[in-house]
Amino acid sequence: MTQITEGLRSTHLSLNHRCTQKCQMCERWAWEDHPANQAREILSELEIASLLKDLKKMGLGKVTLTGGEPTIRADFINIVKHSLDEGLHVGVVTNGNLLQRKILRLEEIEAVKSKQFQISISLLGTESATHDLNAKVPGALSKARRAYTQFTKH
């Protein structure tokens, strides 16, 4: 039997089941309407902060914030801060549609400007016709590109 000696290195933390897109290859957006998922958030901000502390004690080095779409949450910036305050490397998987609204607040966090923070913007095609069709949202690729451009110029 293999013994785990190094602790938990990395985890994905789903912040919600809500999304701004209805991507053809993803079923997450459909979960929002399921009766078991009627709560707006899976865990509260305080529950997440407590969980991050516990996971850090277990040796966690990186948390990747996912969803649905994690940036939908009003407390998304606070959750990023909690994660960074625990000394964790933070990844965010996003479609980029709401990211532009959050970028200025993210940039106020010094660690966001370091290698401790990373954003992954999902692209579903290189042309709007393909990306927007797959996302089922007109203008989705344009929003993702603007978010990428704005985030990388700082």
CSV table of C-alpha atoms in Angstrom, one decimal:
chain,number,residue,atom,x,y,z
A,1,MET,CA,0.0,0.0,0.0
A,2,THR,CA,1.3,3.4,-1.0
A,3,GLN,CA,1.5,5.9,1.9
A,4,ILE,CA,0.8,9.6,1.2
A,5,THR,CA,3.7,11.6,2.8
A,6,GLU,CA,3.6,14.9,1.0
A,7,GLY,CA,0.1,16.1,1.7
A,8,LEU,CA,-2.4,17.6,-0.6
A,9,ARG,CA,-0.7,19.7,-3.4
A,10,SER,CA,-3.5,21.1,-5.5
A,11,THR,CA,-7.3,21.1,-5.7
A,12,HIS,CA,-10.1,22.6,-7.8
A,13,LEU,CA,-12.7,24.4,-5.8
A,14,SER,CA,-16.1,24.9,-7.6
A,15,LEU,CA,-17.6,28.1,-6.4
A,16,ASN,CA,-21.0,27.7,-8.0
A,17,HIS,CA,-23.0,26.0,-10.7
A,18,ARG,CA,-24.1,29.2,-12.5
A,19,CYS,CA,-22.6,30.4,-15.8
A,20,THR,CA,-23.0,33.2,-18.3
A,21,GLN,CA,-22.7,30.7,-21.2
A,22,LYS,CA,-24.4,27.5,-22.2
A,23,CYS,CA,-21.5,25.7,-23.9
A,24,GLN,CA,-22.4,22.7,-26.0
A,25,MET,CA,-19.8,20.5,-24.4
A,26,CYS,CA,-20.5,21.4,-20.8
A,27,GLU,CA,-23.5,20.5,-18.6
A,28,ARG,CA,-22.7,22.7,-15.6
A,29,TRP,CA,-25.1,25.4,-16.7
A,30,ALA,CA,-27.9,22.9,-16.6
A,31,TRP,CA,-27.2,22.0,-13.0
A,32,GLU,CA,-28.3,25.5,-11.9
A,33,ASP,CA,-32.0,24.5,-12.3
A,34,HIS,CA,-31.7,21.2,-10.4
A,35,PRO,CA,-33.7,21.3,-7.1
A,36,ALA,CA,-30.6,20.3,-5.1
A,37,ASN,CA,-28.7,23.4,-6.4
A,38,GLN,CA,-31.2,26.1,-5.6
A,39,ALA,CA,-28.8,27.8,-3.2
A,40,ARG,CA,-27.0,30.6,-4.9
A,41,GLU,CA,-23.6,29.4,-3.7
A,42,ILE,CA,-22.2,26.0,-2.9
A,43,LEU,CA,-20.3,27.3,0.1
A,44,SER,CA,-20.4,30.7,1.8
A,45,GLU,CA,-17.3,33.0,1.8
A,46,LEU,CA,-16.6,32.2,5.4
A,47,GLU,CA,-16.9,28.5,4.8
A,48,ILE,CA,-14.5,28.8,1.9
A,49,ALA,CA,-12.0,30.8,4.0
A,50,SER,CA,-12.2,28.1,6.7
A,51,LEU,CA,-11.8,25.3,4.2
A,52,LEU,CA,-8.7,27.0,2.7
A,53,LYS,CA,-7.1,27.3,6.1
A,54,ASP,CA,-7.7,23.6,6.7
A,55,LEU,CA,-6.4,22.6,3.3
A,56,LYS,CA,-3.3,24.7,3.8
A,57,LYS,CA,-2.6,22.8,7.0
A,58,MET,CA,-2.9,19.6,5.0
A,59,GLY,CA,-0.1,20.9,2.7
A,60,LEU,CA,-2.2,22.4,-0.1
A,61,GLY,CA,0.0,24.6,-2.4
A,62,LYS,CA,-2.5,25.6,-5.1
A,63,VAL,CA,-6.2,26.1,-5.5
A,64,THR,CA,-7.9,26.5,-8.8
A,65,LEU,CA,-11.2,28.4,-8.6
A,66,THR,CA,-13.8,27.1,-11.0
A,67,GLY,CA,-17.5,27.0,-11.4
A,68,GLY,CA,-19.8,27.2,-13.4
A,69,GLU,CA,-18.4,30.7,-13.8
A,70,PRO,CA,-16.5,31.7,-10.6
A,71,THR,CA,-16.5,35.4,-11.4
A,72,ILE,CA,-20.3,35.6,-11.1
A,73,ARG,CA,-20.0,35.5,-7.3
A,74,ALA,CA,-20.2,39.0,-5.7
A,75,ASP,CA,-17.5,37.8,-3.2
A,76,PHE,CA,-15.1,36.4,-5.9
A,77,ILE,CA,-12.4,39.0,-5.2
A,78,ASN,CA,-12.6,38.3,-1.4
A,79,ILE,CA,-12.2,34.5,-2.1
A,80,VAL,CA,-9.1,35.3,-4.2
A,81,LYS,CA,-7.8,37.4,-1.3
A,82,HIS,CA,-8.4,34.6,1.2
A,83,SER,CA,-6.6,32.1,-1.1
A,84,LEU,CA,-3.6,34.4,-1.5
A,85,ASP,CA,-3.5,35.3,2.2
A,86,GLU,CA,-3.1,31.6,2.9
A,87,GLY,CA,0.0,31.7,0.8
A,88,LEU,CA,-1.6,29.6,-1.9
A,89,HIS,CA,-0.9,29.8,-5.6
A,90,VAL,CA,-4.3,30.6,-7.2
A,91,GLY,CA,-5.6,29.7,-10.6
A,92,VAL,CA,-9.0,30.8,-12.0
A,93,VAL,CA,-10.8,29.1,-14.9
A,94,THR,CA,-13.1,31.5,-16.5
A,95,ASN,CA,-14.9,32.2,-19.8
A,96,GLY,CA,-13.8,35.8,-19.5
A,97,ASN,CA,-17.3,37.3,-20.0
A,98,LEU,CA,-17.4,39.1,-16.6
A,99,LEU,CA,-13.7,39.4,-16.0
A,100,GLN,CA,-13.3,42.9,-17.3
A,101,ARG,CA,-15.6,44.1,-14.4
A,102,LYS,CA,-13.3,42.4,-11.9
A,103,ILE,CA,-9.8,43.3,-13.3
A,104,LEU,CA,-9.4,46.6,-11.6
A,105,ARG,CA,-10.3,45.2,-8.2
A,106,LEU,CA,-8.0,42.2,-8.9
A,107,GLU,CA,-5.1,44.5,-9.7
A,108,GLU,CA,-5.4,46.1,-6.3
A,109,ILE,CA,-4.1,42.8,-4.9
A,110,GLU,CA,-0.3,42.9,-5.1
A,111,ALA,CA,0.0,39.1,-5.3
A,112,VAL,CA,-2.2,39.0,-8.4
A,113,LYS,CA,0.7,40.7,-10.3
A,114,SER,CA,3.1,37.8,-9.3
A,115,LYS,CA,3.5,34.2,-10.5
A,116,GLN,CA,1.3,33.3,-7.5
A,117,PHE,CA,-1.8,34.1,-9.6
A,118,GLN,CA,-2.9,32.8,-12.9
A,119,ILE,CA,-6.0,33.1,-15.1
A,120,SER,CA,-7.1,30.6,-17.7
A,121,ILE,CA,-9.7,32.0,-20.2
A,122,SER,CA,-11.6,29.2,-22.1
A,123,LEU,CA,-11.6,29.6,-25.8
A,124,LEU,CA,-14.0,27.6,-27.9
A,125,GLY,CA,-12.8,28.6,-31.3
A,126,THR,CA,-10.5,31.1,-33.0
A,127,GLU,CA,-13.3,32.8,-34.8
A,128,SER,CA,-16.4,34.4,-33.3
A,129,ALA,CA,-18.7,32.3,-35.5
A,130,THR,CA,-17.3,29.1,-33.9
A,131,HIS,CA,-16.6,30.3,-30.3
A,132,ASP,CA,-20.0,32.1,-30.0
A,133,LEU,CA,-21.9,29.2,-31.5
A,134,ASN,CA,-20.2,26.8,-29.0
A,135,ALA,CA,-20.8,29.1,-26.1
A,136,LYS,CA,-24.4,29.9,-27.3
A,137,VAL,CA,-23.7,33.6,-26.5
A,138,PRO,CA,-23.3,36.2,-29.2
A,139,GLY,CA,-20.2,38.3,-28.6
A,140,ALA,CA,-18.6,35.8,-26.1
A,141,LEU,CA,-15.2,35.6,-28.0
A,142,SER,CA,-15.0,39.4,-28.2
A,143,LYS,CA,-15.5,39.7,-24.4
A,144,ALA,CA,-12.9,37.0,-23.7
A,145,ARG,CA,-10.4,38.7,-26.0
A,146,ARG,CA,-11.0,42.1,-24.3
A,147,ALA,CA,-10.6,40.6,-20.9
A,148,TYR,CA,-7.3,38.9,-21.9
A,149,THR,CA,-6.0,42.1,-23.4
A,150,GLN,CA,-6.9,44.2,-20.4
A,151,PHE,CA,-5.5,41.7,-17.9
A,152,THR,CA,-2.2,41.2,-19.7
A,153,LYS,CA,-1.4,44.9,-20.3
A,154,HIS,CA,-1.0,45.6,-16.6
